[in-house]
Coordinates of C-alpha atoms in Angstrom, one line a residue:
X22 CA -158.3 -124.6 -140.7
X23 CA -154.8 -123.5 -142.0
X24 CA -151.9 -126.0 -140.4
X25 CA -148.3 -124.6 -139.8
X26 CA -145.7 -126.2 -138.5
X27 CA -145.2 -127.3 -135.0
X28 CA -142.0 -126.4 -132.4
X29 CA -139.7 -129.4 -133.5
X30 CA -139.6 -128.8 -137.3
X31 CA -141.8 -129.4 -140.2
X32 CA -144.5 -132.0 -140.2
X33 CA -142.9 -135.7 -140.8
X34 CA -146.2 -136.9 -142.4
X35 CA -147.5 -138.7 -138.9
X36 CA -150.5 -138.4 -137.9
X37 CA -150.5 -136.4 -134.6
X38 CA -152.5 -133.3 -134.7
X39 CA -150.3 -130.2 -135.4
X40 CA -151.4 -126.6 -133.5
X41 CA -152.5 -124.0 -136.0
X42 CA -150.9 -120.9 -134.0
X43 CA -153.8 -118.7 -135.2
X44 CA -156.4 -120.5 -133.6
X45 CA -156.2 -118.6 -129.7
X46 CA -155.7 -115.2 -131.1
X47 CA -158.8 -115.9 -133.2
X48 CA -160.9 -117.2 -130.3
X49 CA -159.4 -114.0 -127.9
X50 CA -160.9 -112.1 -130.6
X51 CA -164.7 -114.2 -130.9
X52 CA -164.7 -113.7 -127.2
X53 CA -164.6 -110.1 -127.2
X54 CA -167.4 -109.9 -129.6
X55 CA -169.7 -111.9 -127.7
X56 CA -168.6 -110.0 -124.9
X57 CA -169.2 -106.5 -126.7
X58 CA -172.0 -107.7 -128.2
X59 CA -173.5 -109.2 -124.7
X60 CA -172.7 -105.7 -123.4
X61 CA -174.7 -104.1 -126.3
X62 CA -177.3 -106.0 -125.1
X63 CA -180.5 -105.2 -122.7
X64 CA -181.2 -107.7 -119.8
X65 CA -184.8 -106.2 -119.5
X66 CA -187.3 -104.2 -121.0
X67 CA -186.6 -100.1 -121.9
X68 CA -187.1 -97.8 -119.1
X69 CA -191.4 -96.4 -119.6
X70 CA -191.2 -93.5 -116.7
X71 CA -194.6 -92.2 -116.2
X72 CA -195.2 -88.8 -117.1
X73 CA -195.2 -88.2 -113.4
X74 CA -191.9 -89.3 -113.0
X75 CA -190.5 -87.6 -115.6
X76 CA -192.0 -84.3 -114.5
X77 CA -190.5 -85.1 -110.6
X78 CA -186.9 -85.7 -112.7
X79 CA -187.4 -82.0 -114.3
X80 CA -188.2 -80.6 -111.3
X81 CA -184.8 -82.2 -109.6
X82 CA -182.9 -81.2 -112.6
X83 CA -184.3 -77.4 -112.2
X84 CA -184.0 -77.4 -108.9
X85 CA -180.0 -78.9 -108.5
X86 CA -179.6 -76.7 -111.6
X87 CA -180.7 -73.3 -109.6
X88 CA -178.5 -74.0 -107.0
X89 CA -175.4 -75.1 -108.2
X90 CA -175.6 -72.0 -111.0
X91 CA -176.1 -69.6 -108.0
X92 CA -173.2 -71.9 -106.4
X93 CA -170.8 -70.9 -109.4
X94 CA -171.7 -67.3 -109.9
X95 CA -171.1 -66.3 -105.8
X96 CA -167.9 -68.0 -106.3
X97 CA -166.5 -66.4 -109.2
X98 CA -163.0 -65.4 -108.2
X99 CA -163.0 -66.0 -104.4
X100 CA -159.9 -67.1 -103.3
X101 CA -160.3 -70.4 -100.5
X102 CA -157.0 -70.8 -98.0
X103 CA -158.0 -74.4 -96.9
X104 CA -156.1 -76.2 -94.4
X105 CA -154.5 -79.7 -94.9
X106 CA -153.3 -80.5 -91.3
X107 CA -152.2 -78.1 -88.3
X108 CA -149.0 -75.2 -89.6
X109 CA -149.7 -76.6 -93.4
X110 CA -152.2 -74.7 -95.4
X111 CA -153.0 -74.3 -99.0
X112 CA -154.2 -71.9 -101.2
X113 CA -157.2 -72.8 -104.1
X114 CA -158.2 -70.1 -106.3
X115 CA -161.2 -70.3 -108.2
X116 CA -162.5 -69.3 -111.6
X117 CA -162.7 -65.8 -112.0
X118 CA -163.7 -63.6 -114.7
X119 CA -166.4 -63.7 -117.0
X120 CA -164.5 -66.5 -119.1
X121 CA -164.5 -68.5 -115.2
X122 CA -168.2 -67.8 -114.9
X123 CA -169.2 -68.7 -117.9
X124 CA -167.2 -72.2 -117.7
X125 CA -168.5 -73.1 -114.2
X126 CA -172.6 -71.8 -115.4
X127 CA -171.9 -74.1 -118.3
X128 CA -170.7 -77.3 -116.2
X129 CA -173.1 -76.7 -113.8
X130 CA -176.3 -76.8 -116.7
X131 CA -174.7 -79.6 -118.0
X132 CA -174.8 -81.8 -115.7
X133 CA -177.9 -80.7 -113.6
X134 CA -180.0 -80.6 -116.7
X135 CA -178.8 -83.9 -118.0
X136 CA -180.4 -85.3 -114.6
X137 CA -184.1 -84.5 -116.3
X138 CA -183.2 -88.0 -118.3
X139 CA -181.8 -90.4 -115.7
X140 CA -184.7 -92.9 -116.3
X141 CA -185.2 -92.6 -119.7
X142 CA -181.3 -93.0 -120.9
X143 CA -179.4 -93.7 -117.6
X144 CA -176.4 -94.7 -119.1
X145 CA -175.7 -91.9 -121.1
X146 CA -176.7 -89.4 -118.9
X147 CA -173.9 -90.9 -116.3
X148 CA -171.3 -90.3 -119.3
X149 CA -172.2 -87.1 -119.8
X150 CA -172.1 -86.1 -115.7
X151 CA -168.6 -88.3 -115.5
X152 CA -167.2 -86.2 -118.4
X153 CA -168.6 -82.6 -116.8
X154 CA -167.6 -83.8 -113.2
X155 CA -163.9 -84.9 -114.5
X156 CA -163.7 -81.6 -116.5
X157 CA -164.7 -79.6 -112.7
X158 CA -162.1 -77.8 -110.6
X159 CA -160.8 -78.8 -107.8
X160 CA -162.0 -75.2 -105.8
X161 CA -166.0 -75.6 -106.8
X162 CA -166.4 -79.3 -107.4
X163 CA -170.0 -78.7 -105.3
X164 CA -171.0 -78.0 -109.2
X165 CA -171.4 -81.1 -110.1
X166 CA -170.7 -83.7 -107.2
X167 CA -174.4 -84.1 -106.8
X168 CA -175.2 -84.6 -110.3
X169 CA -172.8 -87.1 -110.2
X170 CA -174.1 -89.0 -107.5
X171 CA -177.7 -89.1 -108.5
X172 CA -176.4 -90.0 -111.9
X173 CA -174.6 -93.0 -110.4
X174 CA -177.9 -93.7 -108.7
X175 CA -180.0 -93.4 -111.3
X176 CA -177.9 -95.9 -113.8
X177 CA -177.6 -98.4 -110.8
X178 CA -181.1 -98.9 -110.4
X179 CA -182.6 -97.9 -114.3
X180 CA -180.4 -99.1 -116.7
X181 CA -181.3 -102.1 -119.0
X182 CA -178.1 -102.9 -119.5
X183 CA -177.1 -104.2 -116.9
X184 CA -173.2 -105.1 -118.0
X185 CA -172.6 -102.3 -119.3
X186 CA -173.3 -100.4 -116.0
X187 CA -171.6 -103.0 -113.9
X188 CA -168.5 -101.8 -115.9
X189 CA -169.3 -98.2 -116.4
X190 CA -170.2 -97.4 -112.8
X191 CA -166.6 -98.9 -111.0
X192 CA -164.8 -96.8 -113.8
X193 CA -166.5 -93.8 -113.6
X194 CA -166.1 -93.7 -109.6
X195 CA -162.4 -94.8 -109.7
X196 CA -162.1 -91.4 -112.8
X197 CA -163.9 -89.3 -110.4
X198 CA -162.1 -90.6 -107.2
X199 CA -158.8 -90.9 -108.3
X200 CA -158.6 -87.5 -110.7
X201 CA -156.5 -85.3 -110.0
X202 CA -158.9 -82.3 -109.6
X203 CA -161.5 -84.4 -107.5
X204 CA -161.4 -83.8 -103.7
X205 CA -164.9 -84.6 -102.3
X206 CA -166.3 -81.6 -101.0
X207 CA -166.7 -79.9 -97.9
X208 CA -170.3 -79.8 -96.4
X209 CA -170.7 -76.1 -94.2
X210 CA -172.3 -76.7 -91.0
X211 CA -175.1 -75.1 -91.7
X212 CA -176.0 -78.3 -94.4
X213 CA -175.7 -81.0 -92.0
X214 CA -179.2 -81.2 -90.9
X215 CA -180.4 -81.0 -94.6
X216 CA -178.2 -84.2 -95.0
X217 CA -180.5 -85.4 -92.0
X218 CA -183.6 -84.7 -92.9
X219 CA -183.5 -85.0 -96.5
X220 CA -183.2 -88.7 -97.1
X221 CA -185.6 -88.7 -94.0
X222 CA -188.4 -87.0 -95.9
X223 CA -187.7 -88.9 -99.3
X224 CA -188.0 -92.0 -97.3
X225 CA -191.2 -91.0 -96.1
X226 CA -192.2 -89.8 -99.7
X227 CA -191.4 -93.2 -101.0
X228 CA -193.2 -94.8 -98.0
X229 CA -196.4 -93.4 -98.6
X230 CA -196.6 -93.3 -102.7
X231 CA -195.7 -97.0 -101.9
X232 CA -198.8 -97.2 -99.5
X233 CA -200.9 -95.4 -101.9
X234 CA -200.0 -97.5 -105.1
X235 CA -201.0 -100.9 -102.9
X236 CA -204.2 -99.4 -101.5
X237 CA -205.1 -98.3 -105.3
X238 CA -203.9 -101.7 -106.1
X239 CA -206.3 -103.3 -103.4
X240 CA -209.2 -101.3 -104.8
X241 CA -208.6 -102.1 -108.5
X242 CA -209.0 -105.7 -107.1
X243 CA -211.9 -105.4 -105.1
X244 CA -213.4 -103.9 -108.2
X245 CA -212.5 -106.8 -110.6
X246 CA -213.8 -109.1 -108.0
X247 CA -217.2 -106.8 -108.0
X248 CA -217.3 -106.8 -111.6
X249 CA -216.5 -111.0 -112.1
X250 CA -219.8 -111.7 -109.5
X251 CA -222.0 -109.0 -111.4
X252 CA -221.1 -110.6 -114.4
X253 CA -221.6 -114.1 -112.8
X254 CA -224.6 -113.1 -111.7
X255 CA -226.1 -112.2 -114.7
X256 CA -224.7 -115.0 -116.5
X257 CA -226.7 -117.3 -113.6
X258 CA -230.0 -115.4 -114.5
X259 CA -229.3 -115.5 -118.2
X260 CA -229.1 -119.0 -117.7
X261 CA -231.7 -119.2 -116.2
X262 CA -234.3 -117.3 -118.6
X263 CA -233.1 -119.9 -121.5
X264 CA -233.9 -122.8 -119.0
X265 CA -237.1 -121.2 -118.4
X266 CA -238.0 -121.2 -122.4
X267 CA -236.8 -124.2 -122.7
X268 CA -239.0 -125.8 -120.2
X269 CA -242.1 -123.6 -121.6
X270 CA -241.4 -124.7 -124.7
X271 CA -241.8 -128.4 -123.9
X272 CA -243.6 -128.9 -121.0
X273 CA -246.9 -126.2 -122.5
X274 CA -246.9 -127.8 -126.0
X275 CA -247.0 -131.6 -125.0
X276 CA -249.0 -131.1 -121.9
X277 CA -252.1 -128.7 -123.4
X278 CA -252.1 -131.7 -126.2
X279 CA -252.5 -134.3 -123.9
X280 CA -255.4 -132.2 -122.2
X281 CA -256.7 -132.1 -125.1
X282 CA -256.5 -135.8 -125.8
X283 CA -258.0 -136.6 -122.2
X284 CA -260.8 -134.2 -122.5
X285 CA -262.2 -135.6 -125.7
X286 CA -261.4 -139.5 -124.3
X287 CA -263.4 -138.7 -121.0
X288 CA -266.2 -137.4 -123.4
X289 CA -266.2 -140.4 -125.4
X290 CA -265.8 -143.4 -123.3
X291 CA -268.6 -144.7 -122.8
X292 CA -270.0 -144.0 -126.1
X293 CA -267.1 -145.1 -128.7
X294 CA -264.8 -146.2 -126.5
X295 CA -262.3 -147.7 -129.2
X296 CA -261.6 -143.6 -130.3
X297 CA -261.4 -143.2 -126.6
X298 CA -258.4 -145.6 -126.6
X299 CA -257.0 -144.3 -129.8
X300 CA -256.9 -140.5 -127.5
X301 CA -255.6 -142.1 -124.7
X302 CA -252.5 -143.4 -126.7
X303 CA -252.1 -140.2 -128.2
X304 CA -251.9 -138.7 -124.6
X305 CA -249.5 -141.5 -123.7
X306 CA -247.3 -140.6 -127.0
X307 CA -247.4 -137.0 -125.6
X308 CA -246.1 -137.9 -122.3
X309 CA -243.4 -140.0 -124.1
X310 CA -242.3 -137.1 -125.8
X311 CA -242.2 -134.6 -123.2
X312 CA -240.1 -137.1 -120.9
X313 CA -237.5 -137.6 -123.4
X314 CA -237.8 -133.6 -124.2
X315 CA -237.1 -133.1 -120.8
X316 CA -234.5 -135.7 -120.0
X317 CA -232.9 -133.7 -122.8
X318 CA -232.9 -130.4 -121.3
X319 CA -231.8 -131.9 -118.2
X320 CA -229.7 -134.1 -119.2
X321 CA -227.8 -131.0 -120.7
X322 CA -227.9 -129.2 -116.9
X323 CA -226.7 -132.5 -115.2
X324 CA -224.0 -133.8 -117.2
X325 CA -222.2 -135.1 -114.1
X326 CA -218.8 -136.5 -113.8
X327 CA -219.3 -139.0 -111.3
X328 CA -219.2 -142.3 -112.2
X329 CA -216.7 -141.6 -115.3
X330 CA -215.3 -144.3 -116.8
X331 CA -217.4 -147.1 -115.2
X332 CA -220.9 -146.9 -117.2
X333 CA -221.8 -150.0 -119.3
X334 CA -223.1 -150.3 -122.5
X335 CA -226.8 -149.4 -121.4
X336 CA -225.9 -146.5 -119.7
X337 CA -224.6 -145.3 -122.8
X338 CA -227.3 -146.1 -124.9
X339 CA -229.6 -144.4 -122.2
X340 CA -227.2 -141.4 -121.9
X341 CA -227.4 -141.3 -126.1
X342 CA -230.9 -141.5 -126.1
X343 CA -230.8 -138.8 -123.1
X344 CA -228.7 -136.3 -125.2
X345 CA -230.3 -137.0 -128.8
X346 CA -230.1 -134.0 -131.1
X347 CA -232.0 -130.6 -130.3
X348 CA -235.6 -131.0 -132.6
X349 CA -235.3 -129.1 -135.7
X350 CA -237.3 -128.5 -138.6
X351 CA -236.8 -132.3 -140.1
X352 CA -239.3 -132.9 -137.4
X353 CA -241.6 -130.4 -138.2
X354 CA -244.2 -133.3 -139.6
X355 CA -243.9 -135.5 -136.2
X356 CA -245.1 -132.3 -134.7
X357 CA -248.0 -131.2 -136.8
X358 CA -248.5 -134.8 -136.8
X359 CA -249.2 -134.7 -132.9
X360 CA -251.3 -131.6 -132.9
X361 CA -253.7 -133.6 -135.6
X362 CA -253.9 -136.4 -133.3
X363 CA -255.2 -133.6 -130.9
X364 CA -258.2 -132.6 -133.1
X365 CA -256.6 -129.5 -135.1
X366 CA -256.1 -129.9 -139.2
X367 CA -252.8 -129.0 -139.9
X368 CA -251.7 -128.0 -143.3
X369 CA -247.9 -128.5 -143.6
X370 CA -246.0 -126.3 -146.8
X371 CA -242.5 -126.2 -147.6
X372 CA -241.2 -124.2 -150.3
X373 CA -238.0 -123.3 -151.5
X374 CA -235.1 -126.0 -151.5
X375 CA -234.3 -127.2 -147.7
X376 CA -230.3 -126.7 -146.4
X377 CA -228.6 -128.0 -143.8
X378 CA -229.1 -124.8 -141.1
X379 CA -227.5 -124.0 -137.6
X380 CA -228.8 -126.1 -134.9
X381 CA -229.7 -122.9 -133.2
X382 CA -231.4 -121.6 -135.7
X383 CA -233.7 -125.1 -136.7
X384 CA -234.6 -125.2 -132.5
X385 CA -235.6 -121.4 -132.8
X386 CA -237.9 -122.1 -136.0
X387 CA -239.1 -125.4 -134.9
X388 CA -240.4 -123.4 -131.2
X389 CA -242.3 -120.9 -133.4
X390 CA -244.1 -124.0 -134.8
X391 CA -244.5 -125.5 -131.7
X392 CA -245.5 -122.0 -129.5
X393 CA -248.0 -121.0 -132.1
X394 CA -249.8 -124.8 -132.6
X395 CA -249.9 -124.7 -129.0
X396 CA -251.5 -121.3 -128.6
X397 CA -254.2 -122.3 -131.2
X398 CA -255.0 -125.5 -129.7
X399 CA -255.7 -123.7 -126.3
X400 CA -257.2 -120.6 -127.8
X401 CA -258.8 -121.7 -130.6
X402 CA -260.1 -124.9 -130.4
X403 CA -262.4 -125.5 -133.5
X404 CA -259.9 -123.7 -136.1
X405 CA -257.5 -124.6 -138.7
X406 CA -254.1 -124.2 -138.9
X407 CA -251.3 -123.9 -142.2
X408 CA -247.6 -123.5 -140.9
X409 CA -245.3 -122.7 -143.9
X410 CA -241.7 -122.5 -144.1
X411 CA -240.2 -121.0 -146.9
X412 CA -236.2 -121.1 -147.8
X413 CA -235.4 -118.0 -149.6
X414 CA -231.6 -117.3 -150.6
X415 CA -230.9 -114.6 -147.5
X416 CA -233.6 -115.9 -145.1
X417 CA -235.5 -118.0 -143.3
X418 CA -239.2 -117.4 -142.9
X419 CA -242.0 -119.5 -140.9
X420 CA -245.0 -118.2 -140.7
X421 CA -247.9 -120.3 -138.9
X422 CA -251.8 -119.1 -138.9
X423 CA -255.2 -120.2 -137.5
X424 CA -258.6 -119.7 -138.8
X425 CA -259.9 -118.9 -135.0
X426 CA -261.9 -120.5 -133.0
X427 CA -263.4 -120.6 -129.2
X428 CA -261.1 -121.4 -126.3
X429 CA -260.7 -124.9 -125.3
X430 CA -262.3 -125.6 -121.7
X431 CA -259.9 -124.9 -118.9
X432 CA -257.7 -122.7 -121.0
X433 CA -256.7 -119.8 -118.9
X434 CA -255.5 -116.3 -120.2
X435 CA -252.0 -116.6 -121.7
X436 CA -249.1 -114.6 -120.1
X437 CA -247.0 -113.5 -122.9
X438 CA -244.0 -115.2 -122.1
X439 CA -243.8 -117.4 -125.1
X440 CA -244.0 -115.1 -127.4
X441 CA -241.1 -113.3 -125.2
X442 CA -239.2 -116.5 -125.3
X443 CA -239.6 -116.7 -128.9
X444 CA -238.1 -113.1 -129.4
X445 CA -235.6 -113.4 -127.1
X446 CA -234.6 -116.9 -129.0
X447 CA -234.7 -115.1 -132.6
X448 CA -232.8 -112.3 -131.5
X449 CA -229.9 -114.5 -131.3
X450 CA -229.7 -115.2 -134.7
X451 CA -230.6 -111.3 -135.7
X452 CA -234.5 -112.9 -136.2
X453 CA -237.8 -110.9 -135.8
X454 CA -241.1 -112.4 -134.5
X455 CA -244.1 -110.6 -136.0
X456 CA -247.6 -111.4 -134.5
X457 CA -251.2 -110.3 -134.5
X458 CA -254.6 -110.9 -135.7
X459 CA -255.7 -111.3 -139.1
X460 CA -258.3 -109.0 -140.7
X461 CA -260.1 -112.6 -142.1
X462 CA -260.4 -113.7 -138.8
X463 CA -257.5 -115.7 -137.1
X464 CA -254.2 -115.1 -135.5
X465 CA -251.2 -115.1 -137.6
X466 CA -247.2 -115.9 -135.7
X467 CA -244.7 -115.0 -139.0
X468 CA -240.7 -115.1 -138.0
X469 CA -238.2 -113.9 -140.3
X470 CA -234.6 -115.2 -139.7
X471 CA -231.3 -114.0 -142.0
X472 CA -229.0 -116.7 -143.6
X473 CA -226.1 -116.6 -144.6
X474 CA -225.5 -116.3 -148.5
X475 CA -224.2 -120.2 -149.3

């Protein structure tokens, strides 16, 4: 900052503050930016007019435009004696000529067909209306008065910038009021009940479109609401389906094993029964591990949050054990181990080099295992099985197959839905489940799954 010298004299080398003399016409002059600036500014978003509300603005623009062009061409050179108070009278000629048409056709174009923008650039179409309303005679100022007062409405209720049409409107009401050729103008008799009726029916207008936008907007809601319970409701019953594999899964695998294992203990009790006991425990081991596979699935469908924050440190371990990993195919050898304890040779082959894989996609393989072991131990009691997984560089194939056999007693006709389940489950990961018989004799369960490229 540049220091002067104050109103006594020069500066005596003290150390009071000296006024720099610049400094208030230099903040006059920062305030009138920000102020210019500010105006500059929008308050709110631009004007969007629909395309029907553009086309309603053309058809006021032709319409005002039609009459007030007829208004100037009937008046060209007609001479008005109008009365200013009782004995005192005054003549106003009007335009006349072709030069005096022309002039008033002009005006009246202007600022009719500058009404066809009023919500799209408000502002400047009340400039341009102000300017052709100033520039009016006093003898036809019917011409452009009622551009002029739409064009005030119109920037009142559209503009964005909302200080610059606090301070354009006042001034361009006080140029129009207050000019010398502006005398607002007389309404004929025969108008009045136009002025009636008019704002009558455009109340009405605007009464119903606003009765029509809430019904529409009533019926867009009832729709959403329709739409969120469909898709609620189909998210219930795909919820449902995958609970419904999920239980098939593990309660038909474990369960036919351990009918199985009771079958052949009930056989063999009396005769050896220390095999008996042997089959007994491996019914018991099945139970086991269809309880926890179950407290699993259900523990997922119950997670509760009652009783937050007060469990001890066994009901965390039993929650832990509860919600233990999904099975994957790490446990592929606990499970063919199982089904050997039920009486069917397994052969177990892994080729390729084993990767850490989706959760997903190790539950989906490991219930291809499971579904097809299961199926041959019901349908084809007597056979052997192979299951082989290979890890290839783009995909994951299991393929599990049976030599045939009889069907175990009690084993009823399968329903299909496994294999459903098992579609539906690859499907997720873009898998395919291939089945069928064997022309060697047999049934043969092969799913293919895509990897991603590590």
């Amino acid at each position: 900052m540049t220091t002067g010298t104050d109103a006594a004299g020069p500066h005596d080398g003290d150390n009071e503050p000296v006024t720099d003399v610049r400094t208030t016409p230099a903040r006059v002059r920062e305030a009138a930016r920000r102020t210019v600036r500010g105006a500059t500014l929008p308050s709110g978003p631009p004007p969007r007019p629909t395309r029907r509300a553009l086309q309603f603005d053309a058809l006021v623009a032709l319409a005002l435009g039609v009459a007030t062009v007829y208004y100037g061409i009937d008046n060209v050179g007609v001479v008005v004696v109008r009365e200013l108070a009782p004995g005192v009278a005054v003549v106003v000629p009007r335009p006349s000529g072709p030069g005096g048409m022309a002039f008033m056709v002009t005006l009246a174009a202007i600022a009719s067909g500058a009404l066809a923008l009023r919500r799209r650039y408000p502002l400047a179409v009340l400039c341009v209306v102000t300017a052709a309303t100033l520039a009016t005679p006093q003898s036809v100022m019917r011409l452009t008065f009622y551009a002029f007062v739409i064009a005030v409405y119109s920037a009142a209720v559209h503009s964005p910038y909302r200080v610059a049409t606090l301070a354009a409107l006042p001034v361009s009401v006080v140029l129009v009021g207050t000019s010398g050729n502006s005398v607002t103008p007389i309404i004929p008799n025969e108008y009045i009940v136009l002025l009636i009726l008019v704002p009558m029916a455009v109340a009405a207008v605007g009464l119903r479109t606003w009765k029509l936008r809430t019904d529409e907007g009533r019926a867009r809601l009832s729709a959403l609401e329709r739409e969120q319970a469909e898709a609620l409701r189909r998210a219930v019953e795909h919820e449902r389906a995958r609970i419904a594999r999920e239980l098939h899964d593990v309660v038909t695998h474990n369960v036919s094993v351990m009918i199985i294992q009771a079958g052949a203990a009930r056989k063999i009790m009396k005769s050896l029964p220390e095999e008996a006991a042997e089959a007994l425990l491996a019914v018991e081991a099945g139970g086991r591990a269809a309880m926890t596979e179950l407290r699993h699935v259900m523990g997922l469908l119950t997670m509760a949050d009652e009783g937050e924050g007060t469990d001890t440190g066994a009901d965390l371990a039993g929650q832990a054990a509860e919600l233990a990993p999904q099975p994957g195919l790490d446990q592929l050898e606990t499970l063919v181990g199982r089904v050997r304890d039920a009486g069917l040779p397994v052969d177990l082959t892994v080729t390729g080099a084993p990767r850490p894989l989706p959760p997903g996609l190790e539950l989906a393989a490991y219930r291809v295992v499971q579904e097809a072991l299961t199926n041959t131990v019901k349908h084809a009691s007597g056979a052997t099985a192979a299951v082989a997984v290979e890890y290839g560089p783009q995909r994951l194939r299991v393929e599990v197959t049976d030599t045939g056999g009889r069907p175990s007693a009690g084993a009823a006709a399968g329903s299909g839905r496994g294999l459903i389940g098992l579609r539906e489950r690859l499907a997720v990961h873009d898998g395919t489940l291939n089945t069928g018989r064997r022309l060697t004799g047999g049934y043969r369960v092969e799913a293919l799954i895509p990897l991603e490229t590590p």
